[in-house]
């Protein structure tokens, strides 16, 4: 009963940095899972109507690629 729990040799900042690490890991994982569900967010599209018309005109047989 006379034994006391000793604190680990780590500094007091250790719990803070581990919390920051796990929070950033969770956010990165969430962003990854959202990104793989919405692949259409990463396709290149013409920004204006003129650019879209030029893209359409340059495609073979008028079909978009």
PDB file of C-alpha atoms in Angstrom:
ATOM      1  CA  UNK A   1       0.000   0.000   0.000  1.00  0.00           C
ATOM      2  CA  UNK A   2       2.978   2.276   0.452  1.00  0.00           C
ATOM      3  CA  UNK A   3       3.759   2.291  -3.270  1.00  0.00           C
ATOM      4  CA  UNK A   4       2.859   5.408  -5.172  1.00  0.00           C
ATOM      5  CA  UNK A   5       2.347   5.585  -8.873  1.00  0.00           C
ATOM      6  CA  UNK A   6       5.238   7.235 -10.581  1.00  0.00           C
ATOM      7  CA  UNK A   7       4.715   9.569 -13.472  1.00  0.00           C
ATOM      8  CA  UNK A   8       6.428   8.510 -16.680  1.00  0.00           C
ATOM      9  CA  UNK A   9       9.707  10.155 -17.534  1.00  0.00           C
ATOM     10  CA  UNK A  10       8.039  12.064 -20.382  1.00  0.00           C
ATOM     11  CA  UNK A  11       7.432  15.759 -20.123  1.00  0.00           C
ATOM     12  CA  UNK A  12       4.107  17.428 -19.418  1.00  0.00           C
ATOM     13  CA  UNK A  13       3.830  18.401 -23.085  1.00  0.00           C
ATOM     14  CA  UNK A  14       3.608  14.753 -24.161  1.00  0.00           C
ATOM     15  CA  UNK A  15      -0.177  14.393 -23.672  1.00  0.00           C
ATOM     16  CA  UNK A  16      -0.728  17.645 -25.574  1.00  0.00           C
ATOM     17  CA  UNK A  17       1.333  16.553 -28.585  1.00  0.00           C
ATOM     18  CA  UNK A  18      -0.249  13.131 -28.665  1.00  0.00           C
ATOM     19  CA  UNK A  19      -3.698  14.750 -28.678  1.00  0.00           C
ATOM     20  CA  UNK A  20      -2.659  17.073 -31.510  1.00  0.00           C
ATOM     21  CA  UNK A  21      -1.265  14.123 -33.452  1.00  0.00           C
ATOM     22  CA  UNK A  22      -4.416  12.037 -33.103  1.00  0.00           C
ATOM     23  CA  UNK A  23      -6.633  15.019 -33.944  1.00  0.00           C
ATOM     24  CA  UNK A  24      -4.649  15.788 -37.104  1.00  0.00           C
ATOM     25  CA  UNK A  25      -4.628  12.102 -38.063  1.00  0.00           C
ATOM     26  CA  UNK A  26      -8.413  11.932 -37.652  1.00  0.00           C
ATOM     27  CA  UNK A  27      -8.958  15.061 -39.726  1.00  0.00           C
ATOM     28  CA  UNK A  28      -6.634  13.777 -42.465  1.00  0.00           C
ATOM     29  CA  UNK A  29      -8.450  10.437 -42.506  1.00  0.00           C
ATOM     30  CA  UNK A  30     -11.820  12.174 -42.735  1.00  0.00           C
ATOM     31  CA  UNK A  31     -10.618  14.364 -45.618  1.00  0.00           C
ATOM     32  CA  UNK A  32      -9.270  11.305 -47.424  1.00  0.00           C
ATOM     33  CA  UNK A  33     -12.533   9.402 -47.067  1.00  0.00           C
ATOM     34  CA  UNK A  34     -14.549  12.390 -48.292  1.00  0.00           C
ATOM     35  CA  UNK A  35     -12.176  12.874 -51.235  1.00  0.00           C
ATOM     36  CA  UNK A  36     -12.431   9.277 -52.448  1.00  0.00           C
ATOM     37  CA  UNK A  37     -16.223   9.518 -52.390  1.00  0.00           C
ATOM     38  CA  UNK A  38     -16.219  12.688 -54.544  1.00  0.00           C
ATOM     39  CA  UNK A  39     -13.762  12.027 -57.345  1.00  0.00           C
ATOM     40  CA  UNK A  40     -15.594  14.456 -59.614  1.00  0.00           C
ATOM     41  CA  UNK A  41     -14.255  17.321 -57.476  1.00  0.00           C
ATOM     42  CA  UNK A  42     -10.817  16.670 -58.960  1.00  0.00           C
ATOM     43  CA  UNK A  43     -11.630  16.614 -62.670  1.00  0.00           C
ATOM     44  CA  UNK A  44     -10.492  19.513 -64.801  1.00  0.00           C
ATOM     45  CA  UNK A  45     -13.328  21.452 -66.355  1.00  0.00           C
ATOM     46  CA  UNK A  46     -13.339  24.523 -68.585  1.00  0.00           C
ATOM     47  CA  UNK A  47     -13.765  27.671 -66.499  1.00  0.00           C
ATOM     48  CA  UNK A  48     -15.813  29.696 -69.002  1.00  0.00           C
ATOM     49  CA  UNK A  49     -18.279  29.095 -71.786  1.00  0.00           C
ATOM     50  CA  UNK A  50     -15.710  30.155 -74.362  1.00  0.00           C
ATOM     51  CA  UNK A  51     -13.192  27.648 -73.061  1.00  0.00           C
ATOM     52  CA  UNK A  52     -15.842  24.942 -73.095  1.00  0.00           C
ATOM     53  CA  UNK A  53     -16.794  25.791 -76.681  1.00  0.00           C
ATOM     54  CA  UNK A  54     -13.155  25.656 -77.769  1.00  0.00           C
ATOM     55  CA  UNK A  55     -12.716  22.330 -75.972  1.00  0.00           C
ATOM     56  CA  UNK A  56     -15.841  20.972 -77.634  1.00  0.00           C
ATOM     57  CA  UNK A  57     -14.721  22.202 -81.068  1.00  0.00           C
ATOM     58  CA  UNK A  58     -11.273  20.655 -80.762  1.00  0.00           C
ATOM     59  CA  UNK A  59     -12.599  17.237 -79.739  1.00  0.00           C
ATOM     60  CA  UNK A  60     -12.926  14.508 -82.356  1.00  0.00           C
ATOM     61  CA  UNK A  61     -16.452  14.428 -83.843  1.00  0.00           C
ATOM     62  CA  UNK A  62     -17.557  17.068 -81.370  1.00  0.00           C
ATOM     63  CA  UNK A  63     -17.565  14.749 -78.370  1.00  0.00           C
ATOM     64  CA  UNK A  64     -16.007  15.714 -75.089  1.00  0.00           C
ATOM     65  CA  UNK A  65     -13.054  13.711 -73.859  1.00  0.00           C
TER      66      UNK A  65
END
